[in-house]
Amino acid sequence: MKVATSILNCDFNKLEEEIKKISTSDYLHLDVMDGHFVPNISFGYPVLKNLKNITNISLDSHLMIENPYDYIDDFEKIGSKIITIHIEANKPIETIKRIKNKGIKAGISLKPNTKIEELLPVLETIDLVLVMTVEPGFGGQTFMKEQMKKVEYLAKLREKHGYKYVIQVDGGINDETIDFVRNTGVDIVVAGTYITKSKNPKKAIESLR
Ligand code: DX5
Ligand code: ZN
């Protein structure tokens, strides 16, 4: 199991120090929020532009924003390995094309109330599907177990059609809820609070792996 650590709840006054504590993460998960698509504002290019100079951990940008099409250049410039947008945002199909044309892995995500069938038009070409197991907007929420039905559906479809997308889940992941995620076809888990608020972040990462 790969682990993407969300830095949403990190202490941004000492970001370099915070990132050292989670340096065994496979990805740094960047929760970008615009206050429109989700009821919270987090960070964008000005805050993230120097990240690639203070870490070589792969950057996994999760754009919870209304108009991701307009910001793909920014998230290319910060050095994203993956850029994930939401199917509920504007122009998702064109945006996925824009990400892929830049040679960056394109991810698609959906909110808990969005039906998995909404993703059918993109599954053949997408590199990653991010199933939200909380309502996007905040860290520290409770894992929504019923969302794992979407993972089951995605794993079956991937098997049946030979699709290549990896499956990622995001929200409320800890050493207990991880047991609902193991052996379900999930390839990457996102965890924020469980890792960044742990006394031993590296041990927390290992416990998920
Ligand atoms: C929520 C974000 C998640 C969240 C994960 O909108 O997409 O990545 O920060 O945080 P935890 O692990 O605390 O639920
Ligand atoms: Zn996220």
PDB file of C-alpha atoms and ligand atoms in Angstrom:
ATOM      1  CA  MET A   1       0.000   0.000   0.000  1.00  0.00           C
ATOM      2  CA  LYS A   2       1.435   3.411  -0.939  1.00  0.00           C
ATOM      3  CA  VAL A   3       0.908   6.341   1.448  1.00  0.00           C
ATOM      4  CA  ALA A   4       0.165   9.928   0.392  1.00  0.00           C
ATOM      5  CA  THR A   5       0.428  12.240   3.415  1.00  0.00           C
ATOM      6  CA  SER A   6      -1.845  15.289   3.311  1.00  0.00           C
ATOM      7  CA  ILE A   7      -0.089  18.460   4.517  1.00  0.00           C
ATOM      8  CA  LEU A   8      -3.411  20.315   4.947  1.00  0.00           C
ATOM      9  CA  ASN A   9      -3.123  20.381   8.735  1.00  0.00           C
ATOM     10  CA  CYS A  10       0.669  20.874   8.884  1.00  0.00           C
ATOM     11  CA  ASP A  11       2.146  23.877  10.720  1.00  0.00           C
ATOM     12  CA  PHE A  12       2.943  26.073   7.700  1.00  0.00           C
ATOM     13  CA  ASN A  13       5.158  28.261   9.864  1.00  0.00           C
ATOM     14  CA  LYS A  14       7.656  25.425   9.874  1.00  0.00           C
ATOM     15  CA  LEU A  15       6.780  23.524   6.723  1.00  0.00           C
ATOM     16  CA  GLU A  16      10.340  22.305   5.973  1.00  0.00           C
ATOM     17  CA  GLU A  17      10.584  20.778   9.473  1.00  0.00           C
ATOM     18  CA  GLU A  18       7.089  19.251   9.160  1.00  0.00           C
ATOM     19  CA  ILE A  19       7.965  17.661   5.808  1.00  0.00           C
ATOM     20  CA  LYS A  20      11.150  16.123   7.256  1.00  0.00           C
ATOM     21  CA  LYS A  21       8.929  14.345   9.826  1.00  0.00           C
ATOM     22  CA  ILE A  22       6.916  12.696   7.028  1.00  0.00           C
ATOM     23  CA  SER A  23       9.835  12.115   4.673  1.00  0.00           C
ATOM     24  CA  THR A  24       9.030   8.387   4.291  1.00  0.00           C
ATOM     25  CA  SER A  25       5.721   9.237   2.533  1.00  0.00           C
ATOM     26  CA  ASP A  26       5.378   7.970  -1.032  1.00  0.00           C
ATOM     27  CA  TYR A  27       3.568  11.204  -1.964  1.00  0.00           C
ATOM     28  CA  LEU A  28       2.866  14.613  -0.444  1.00  0.00           C
ATOM     29  CA  HIS A  29      -0.849  15.139  -0.917  1.00  0.00           C
ATOM     30  CA  LEU A  30      -1.652  18.811  -1.513  1.00  0.00           C
ATOM     31  CA  ASP A  31      -5.278  19.677  -0.690  1.00  0.00           C
ATOM     32  CA  VAL A  32      -5.996  22.787  -2.741  1.00  0.00           C
ATOM     33  CA  MET A  33      -9.310  24.445  -1.834  1.00  0.00           C
ATOM     34  CA  ASP A  34     -10.862  27.616  -3.310  1.00  0.00           C
ATOM     35  CA  GLY A  35     -13.734  28.341  -0.906  1.00  0.00           C
ATOM     36  CA  HIS A  36     -16.261  27.813  -3.750  1.00  0.00           C
ATOM     37  CA  PHE A  37     -16.060  24.140  -4.653  1.00  0.00           C
ATOM     38  CA  VAL A  38     -15.610  23.322  -0.942  1.00  0.00           C
ATOM     39  CA  PRO A  39     -16.389  25.579   2.061  1.00  0.00           C
ATOM     40  CA  ASN A  40     -12.717  26.161   2.942  1.00  0.00           C
ATOM     41  CA  ILE A  41      -9.679  27.932   1.496  1.00  0.00           C
ATOM     42  CA  SER A  42      -6.247  26.280   1.848  1.00  0.00           C
ATOM     43  CA  PHE A  43      -3.255  27.193  -0.345  1.00  0.00           C
ATOM     44  CA  GLY A  44      -2.157  27.670  -3.942  1.00  0.00           C
ATOM     45  CA  TYR A  45       0.812  28.462  -6.152  1.00  0.00           C
ATOM     46  CA  PRO A  46       2.377  31.242  -4.009  1.00  0.00           C
ATOM     47  CA  VAL A  47       2.651  28.907  -1.010  1.00  0.00           C
ATOM     48  CA  LEU A  48       3.585  25.729  -2.915  1.00  0.00           C
ATOM     49  CA  LYS A  49       5.952  27.117  -5.575  1.00  0.00           C
ATOM     50  CA  ASN A  50       9.102  26.416  -3.553  1.00  0.00           C
ATOM     51  CA  LEU A  51       8.075  22.952  -2.286  1.00  0.00           C
ATOM     52  CA  LYS A  52      10.108  21.091  -4.946  1.00  0.00           C
ATOM     53  CA  ASN A  53      13.271  22.800  -3.601  1.00  0.00           C
ATOM     54  CA  ILE A  54      12.711  21.564  -0.045  1.00  0.00           C
ATOM     55  CA  THR A  55      11.613  17.988  -0.765  1.00  0.00           C
ATOM     56  CA  ASN A  56      11.998  15.342  -3.456  1.00  0.00           C
ATOM     57  CA  ILE A  57       8.863  13.455  -2.398  1.00  0.00           C
ATOM     58  CA  SER A  58       6.445  13.160  -5.353  1.00  0.00           C
ATOM     59  CA  LEU A  59       3.701  15.793  -5.251  1.00  0.00           C
ATOM     60  CA  ASP A  60       0.091  14.649  -5.531  1.00  0.00           C
ATOM     61  CA  SER A  61      -2.107  17.726  -6.116  1.00  0.00           C
ATOM     62  CA  HIS A  62      -5.774  17.319  -5.201  1.00  0.00           C
ATOM     63  CA  LEU A  63      -7.644  20.290  -6.695  1.00  0.00           C
ATOM     64  CA  MET A  64     -10.928  20.873  -4.869  1.00  0.00           C
ATOM     65  CA  ILE A  65     -11.602  23.962  -6.967  1.00  0.00           C
ATOM     66  CA  GLU A  66     -14.379  25.058  -9.331  1.00  0.00           C
ATOM     67  CA  ASN A  67     -12.229  25.887 -12.386  1.00  0.00           C
ATOM     68  CA  PRO A  68      -9.196  23.557 -12.364  1.00  0.00           C
ATOM     69  CA  TYR A  69      -8.635  24.104 -16.123  1.00  0.00           C
ATOM     70  CA  ASP A  70      -7.280  27.592 -15.363  1.00  0.00           C
ATOM     71  CA  TYR A  71      -4.675  26.356 -12.843  1.00  0.00           C
ATOM     72  CA  ILE A  72      -3.049  23.323 -14.495  1.00  0.00           C
ATOM     73  CA  ASP A  73      -0.005  25.391 -15.536  1.00  0.00           C
ATOM     74  CA  ASP A  74       0.526  26.418 -11.885  1.00  0.00           C
ATOM     75  CA  PHE A  75       0.390  22.845 -10.646  1.00  0.00           C
ATOM     76  CA  GLU A  76       2.717  21.761 -13.418  1.00  0.00           C
ATOM     77  CA  LYS A  77       5.165  24.513 -12.346  1.00  0.00           C
ATOM     78  CA  ILE A  78       5.203  23.379  -8.715  1.00  0.00           C
ATOM     79  CA  GLY A  79       6.247  19.933 -10.013  1.00  0.00           C
ATOM     80  CA  SER A  80       3.085  17.818  -9.521  1.00  0.00           C
ATOM     81  CA  LYS A  81       3.530  14.137 -10.452  1.00  0.00           C
ATOM     82  CA  ILE A  82      -0.274  13.691 -10.241  1.00  0.00           C
ATOM     83  CA  ILE A  83      -2.978  16.329 -10.666  1.00  0.00           C
ATOM     84  CA  THR A  84      -6.433  15.213  -9.536  1.00  0.00           C
ATOM     85  CA  ILE A  85      -9.547  17.215 -10.340  1.00  0.00           C
ATOM     86  CA  HIS A  86     -13.206  16.610  -9.429  1.00  0.00           C
ATOM     87  CA  ILE A  87     -15.818  15.331 -11.873  1.00  0.00           C
ATOM     88  CA  GLU A  88     -18.237  17.891 -10.311  1.00  0.00           C
ATOM     89  CA  ALA A  89     -15.935  20.818 -11.302  1.00  0.00           C
ATOM     90  CA  ASN A  90     -16.187  22.782 -14.572  1.00  0.00           C
ATOM     91  CA  LYS A  91     -14.833  21.329 -17.863  1.00  0.00           C
ATOM     92  CA  PRO A  92     -13.497  18.025 -16.349  1.00  0.00           C
ATOM     93  CA  ILE A  93     -12.935  16.282 -19.705  1.00  0.00           C
ATOM     94  CA  GLU A  94     -10.963  19.162 -21.257  1.00  0.00           C
ATOM     95  CA  THR A  95      -9.000  19.552 -18.037  1.00  0.00           C
ATOM     96  CA  ILE A  96      -8.009  15.878 -17.947  1.00  0.00           C
ATOM     97  CA  LYS A  97      -6.786  16.237 -21.570  1.00  0.00           C
ATOM     98  CA  ARG A  98      -4.783  19.342 -20.586  1.00  0.00           C
ATOM     99  CA  ILE A  99      -3.108  17.483 -17.706  1.00  0.00           C
ATOM    100  CA  LYS A 100      -2.256  14.464 -19.854  1.00  0.00           C
ATOM    101  CA  ASN A 101      -0.926  16.640 -22.697  1.00  0.00           C
ATOM    102  CA  LYS A 102       1.628  17.914 -20.203  1.00  0.00           C
ATOM    103  CA  GLY A 103       2.769  14.350 -19.486  1.00  0.00           C
ATOM    104  CA  ILE A 104       1.399  14.539 -15.932  1.00  0.00           C
ATOM    105  CA  LYS A 105      -0.687  11.714 -14.406  1.00  0.00           C
ATOM    106  CA  ALA A 106      -4.360  12.735 -14.437  1.00  0.00           C
ATOM    107  CA  GLY A 107      -6.622  11.801 -11.513  1.00  0.00           C
ATOM    108  CA  ILE A 108     -10.391  12.143 -11.166  1.00  0.00           C
ATOM    109  CA  SER A 109     -12.210  12.371  -7.841  1.00  0.00           C
ATOM    110  CA  LEU A 110     -15.841  12.422  -6.706  1.00  0.00           C
ATOM    111  CA  LYS A 111     -17.643  13.638  -3.610  1.00  0.00           C
ATOM    112  CA  PRO A 112     -19.536  11.142  -1.416  1.00  0.00           C
ATOM    113  CA  ASN A 113     -22.930  12.164  -2.863  1.00  0.00           C
ATOM    114  CA  THR A 114     -21.762  11.768  -6.468  1.00  0.00           C
ATOM    115  CA  LYS A 115     -22.630   8.436  -8.116  1.00  0.00           C
ATOM    116  CA  ILE A 116     -19.668   6.361  -9.321  1.00  0.00           C
ATOM    117  CA  GLU A 117     -21.379   6.010 -12.730  1.00  0.00           C
ATOM    118  CA  GLU A 118     -20.530   9.701 -13.353  1.00  0.00           C
ATOM    119  CA  LEU A 119     -16.933   8.565 -13.913  1.00  0.00           C
ATOM    120  CA  LEU A 120     -17.743   6.062 -16.680  1.00  0.00           C
ATOM    121  CA  PRO A 121     -16.820   8.471 -19.545  1.00  0.00           C
ATOM    122  CA  VAL A 122     -13.238   8.931 -18.251  1.00  0.00           C
ATOM    123  CA  LEU A 123     -12.256   5.529 -16.807  1.00  0.00           C
ATOM    124  CA  GLU A 124     -10.615   4.277 -19.995  1.00  0.00           C
ATOM    125  CA  THR A 125      -8.076   7.117 -20.147  1.00  0.00           C
ATOM    126  CA  ILE A 126      -7.651   8.218 -16.519  1.00  0.00           C
ATOM    127  CA  ASP A 127      -4.459   7.351 -14.584  1.00  0.00           C
ATOM    128  CA  LEU A 128      -5.955   7.531 -11.077  1.00  0.00           C
ATOM    129  CA  VAL A 129      -9.359   7.527  -9.395  1.00  0.00           C
ATOM    130  CA  LEU A 130      -9.598   9.196  -5.976  1.00  0.00           C
ATOM    131  CA  VAL A 131     -12.604   8.003  -3.964  1.00  0.00           C
ATOM    132  CA  MET A 132     -13.438  10.510  -1.207  1.00  0.00           C
ATOM    133  CA  THR A 133     -14.252   8.774   2.076  1.00  0.00           C
ATOM    134  CA  VAL A 134     -15.147  12.118   3.695  1.00  0.00           C
ATOM    135  CA  GLU A 135     -17.002  15.219   2.461  1.00  0.00           C
ATOM    136  CA  PRO A 136     -14.122  17.269   0.975  1.00  0.00           C
ATOM    137  CA  GLY A 137     -13.085  20.508   2.675  1.00  0.00           C
ATOM    138  CA  PHE A 138     -11.515  19.540   5.968  1.00  0.00           C
ATOM    139  CA  GLY A 139      -9.104  17.099   7.604  1.00  0.00           C
ATOM    140  CA  GLY A 140      -9.912  15.166  10.758  1.00  0.00           C
ATOM    141  CA  GLN A 141     -13.342  13.868   9.695  1.00  0.00           C
ATOM    142  CA  THR A 142     -14.790  10.369  10.181  1.00  0.00           C
ATOM    143  CA  PHE A 143     -14.256   7.663   7.540  1.00  0.00           C
ATOM    144  CA  MET A 144     -17.412   6.986   5.469  1.00  0.00           C
ATOM    145  CA  LYS A 145     -17.300   3.193   5.127  1.00  0.00           C
ATOM    146  CA  GLU A 146     -20.183   2.999   2.660  1.00  0.00           C
ATOM    147  CA  GLN A 147     -18.002   4.822   0.092  1.00  0.00           C
ATOM    148  CA  MET A 148     -15.951   1.634  -0.215  1.00  0.00           C
ATOM    149  CA  LYS A 149     -18.737   0.272  -2.475  1.00  0.00           C
ATOM    150  CA  LYS A 150     -17.375   2.632  -5.129  1.00  0.00           C
ATOM    151  CA  VAL A 151     -13.929   1.060  -4.735  1.00  0.00           C
ATOM    152  CA  GLU A 152     -15.412  -2.414  -5.192  1.00  0.00           C
ATOM    153  CA  TYR A 153     -17.131  -1.233  -8.397  1.00  0.00           C
ATOM    154  CA  LEU A 154     -13.910   0.379  -9.712  1.00  0.00           C
ATOM    155  CA  ALA A 155     -11.792  -2.697  -8.926  1.00  0.00           C
ATOM    156  CA  LYS A 156     -14.278  -4.959 -10.757  1.00  0.00           C
ATOM    157  CA  LEU A 157     -14.422  -2.674 -13.796  1.00  0.00           C
ATOM    158  CA  ARG A 158     -10.608  -2.403 -13.890  1.00  0.00           C
ATOM    159  CA  GLU A 159     -10.349  -6.180 -13.832  1.00  0.00           C
ATOM    160  CA  LYS A 160     -13.052  -6.678 -16.474  1.00  0.00           C
ATOM    161  CA  HIS A 161     -11.840  -4.071 -18.989  1.00  0.00           C
ATOM    162  CA  GLY A 162      -8.122  -4.059 -18.211  1.00  0.00           C
ATOM    163  CA  TYR A 163      -8.236  -0.343 -17.288  1.00  0.00           C
ATOM    164  CA  LYS A 164      -4.932   1.036 -15.959  1.00  0.00           C
ATOM    165  CA  TYR A 165      -6.088   3.538 -13.301  1.00  0.00           C
ATOM    166  CA  VAL A 166      -4.751   3.216  -9.761  1.00  0.00           C
ATOM    167  CA  ILE A 167      -7.316   3.537  -6.971  1.00  0.00           C
ATOM    168  CA  GLN A 168      -6.736   6.021  -4.118  1.00  0.00           C
ATOM    169  CA  VAL A 169      -8.959   6.709  -1.106  1.00  0.00           C
ATOM    170  CA  ASP A 170      -8.904   9.908   0.895  1.00  0.00           C
ATOM    171  CA  GLY A 171     -10.387  10.905   4.235  1.00  0.00           C
ATOM    172  CA  GLY A 172     -10.512   9.523   7.762  1.00  0.00           C
ATOM    173  CA  ILE A 173      -7.784   6.930   7.173  1.00  0.00           C
ATOM    174  CA  ASN A 174      -6.058   5.661  10.345  1.00  0.00           C
ATOM    175  CA  ASP A 175      -4.760   2.397  11.811  1.00  0.00           C
ATOM    176  CA  GLU A 176      -8.345   1.167  12.332  1.00  0.00           C
ATOM    177  CA  THR A 177     -10.115   2.275   9.164  1.00  0.00           C
ATOM    178  CA  ILE A 178      -7.197   1.030   7.060  1.00  0.00           C
ATOM    179  CA  ASP A 179      -8.551  -2.480   7.726  1.00  0.00           C
ATOM    180  CA  PHE A 180     -11.642  -1.623   5.615  1.00  0.00           C
ATOM    181  CA  VAL A 181      -9.323  -0.567   2.781  1.00  0.00           C
ATOM    182  CA  ARG A 182      -6.765  -3.408   2.618  1.00  0.00           C
ATOM    183  CA  ASN A 183      -7.230  -6.068  -0.107  1.00  0.00           C
ATOM    184  CA  THR A 184     -10.001  -4.087  -1.821  1.00  0.00           C
ATOM    185  CA  GLY A 185      -7.970  -3.020  -4.860  1.00  0.00           C
ATOM    186  CA  VAL A 186      -6.895   0.297  -3.329  1.00  0.00           C
ATOM    187  CA  ASP A 187      -3.294   1.172  -4.310  1.00  0.00           C
ATOM    188  CA  ILE A 188      -2.710   4.475  -2.431  1.00  0.00           C
ATOM    189  CA  VAL A 189      -4.233   5.809   0.796  1.00  0.00           C
ATOM    190  CA  VAL A 190      -4.266   9.503   1.684  1.00  0.00           C
ATOM    191  CA  ALA A 191      -3.904  10.308   5.380  1.00  0.00           C
ATOM    192  CA  GLY A 192      -3.553  13.691   7.032  1.00  0.00           C
ATOM    193  CA  THR A 193      -4.419  13.968  10.698  1.00  0.00           C
ATOM    194  CA  TYR A 194      -3.503  10.385  11.620  1.00  0.00           C
ATOM    195  CA  ILE A 195       0.059  10.988  10.387  1.00  0.00           C
ATOM    196  CA  THR A 196       0.743  14.711  10.884  1.00  0.00           C
ATOM    197  CA  LYS A 197      -0.750  14.828  14.399  1.00  0.00           C
ATOM    198  CA  SER A 198       0.944  11.596  15.471  1.00  0.00           C
ATOM    199  CA  LYS A 199       3.771  11.595  18.034  1.00  0.00           C
ATOM    200  CA  ASN A 200       5.628   9.340  15.590  1.00  0.00           C
ATOM    201  CA  PRO A 201       4.601  10.217  12.016  1.00  0.00           C
ATOM    202  CA  LYS A 202       6.994   7.705  10.411  1.00  0.00           C
ATOM    203  CA  LYS A 203       5.546   4.893  12.544  1.00  0.00           C
ATOM    204  CA  ALA A 204       2.048   6.022  11.561  1.00  0.00           C
ATOM    205  CA  ILE A 205       3.035   5.854   7.879  1.00  0.00           C
ATOM    206  CA  GLU A 206       4.484   2.351   8.352  1.00  0.00           C
ATOM    207  CA  SER A 207       1.279   1.195  10.101  1.00  0.00           C
ATOM    208  CA  LEU A 208      -0.714   2.071   6.959  1.00  0.00           C
ATOM    209  CA  ARG A 209       1.801   0.602   4.518  1.00  0.00           C
TER     210      ARG A 209
HETATM  211  C1  DX5 B   1     -10.299  16.593   2.525  1.00  0.00           C
HETATM  212  C2  DX5 B   1      -8.960  16.270   1.871  1.00  0.00           C
HETATM  213  C3  DX5 B   1      -8.285  15.091   2.517  1.00  0.00           C
HETATM  214  C4  DX5 B   1      -8.043  15.325   4.014  1.00  0.00           C
HETATM  215  C5  DX5 B   1      -7.464  14.076   4.636  1.00  0.00           C
HETATM  216  O1  DX5 B   1     -10.984  17.519   1.726  1.00  0.00           O
HETATM  217  O2  DX5 B   1      -9.123  15.962   0.504  1.00  0.00           O
HETATM  218  O3  DX5 B   1      -7.037  14.834   1.854  1.00  0.00           O
HETATM  219  O4  DX5 B   1      -7.136  16.400   4.166  1.00  0.00           O
HETATM  220  O5  DX5 B   1      -7.318  14.375   5.982  1.00  0.00           O
HETATM  221  P1  DX5 B   1      -7.669  13.275   7.096  1.00  0.00           P
HETATM  222  O6  DX5 B   1      -6.723  12.129   6.829  1.00  0.00           O
HETATM  223  O7  DX5 B   1      -7.382  13.992   8.389  1.00  0.00           O
HETATM  224  O8  DX5 B   1      -9.090  12.884   6.898  1.00  0.00           O
HETATM  225 ZN    ZN B   2      -7.289  15.258  -0.507  1.00  0.00          ZN
END
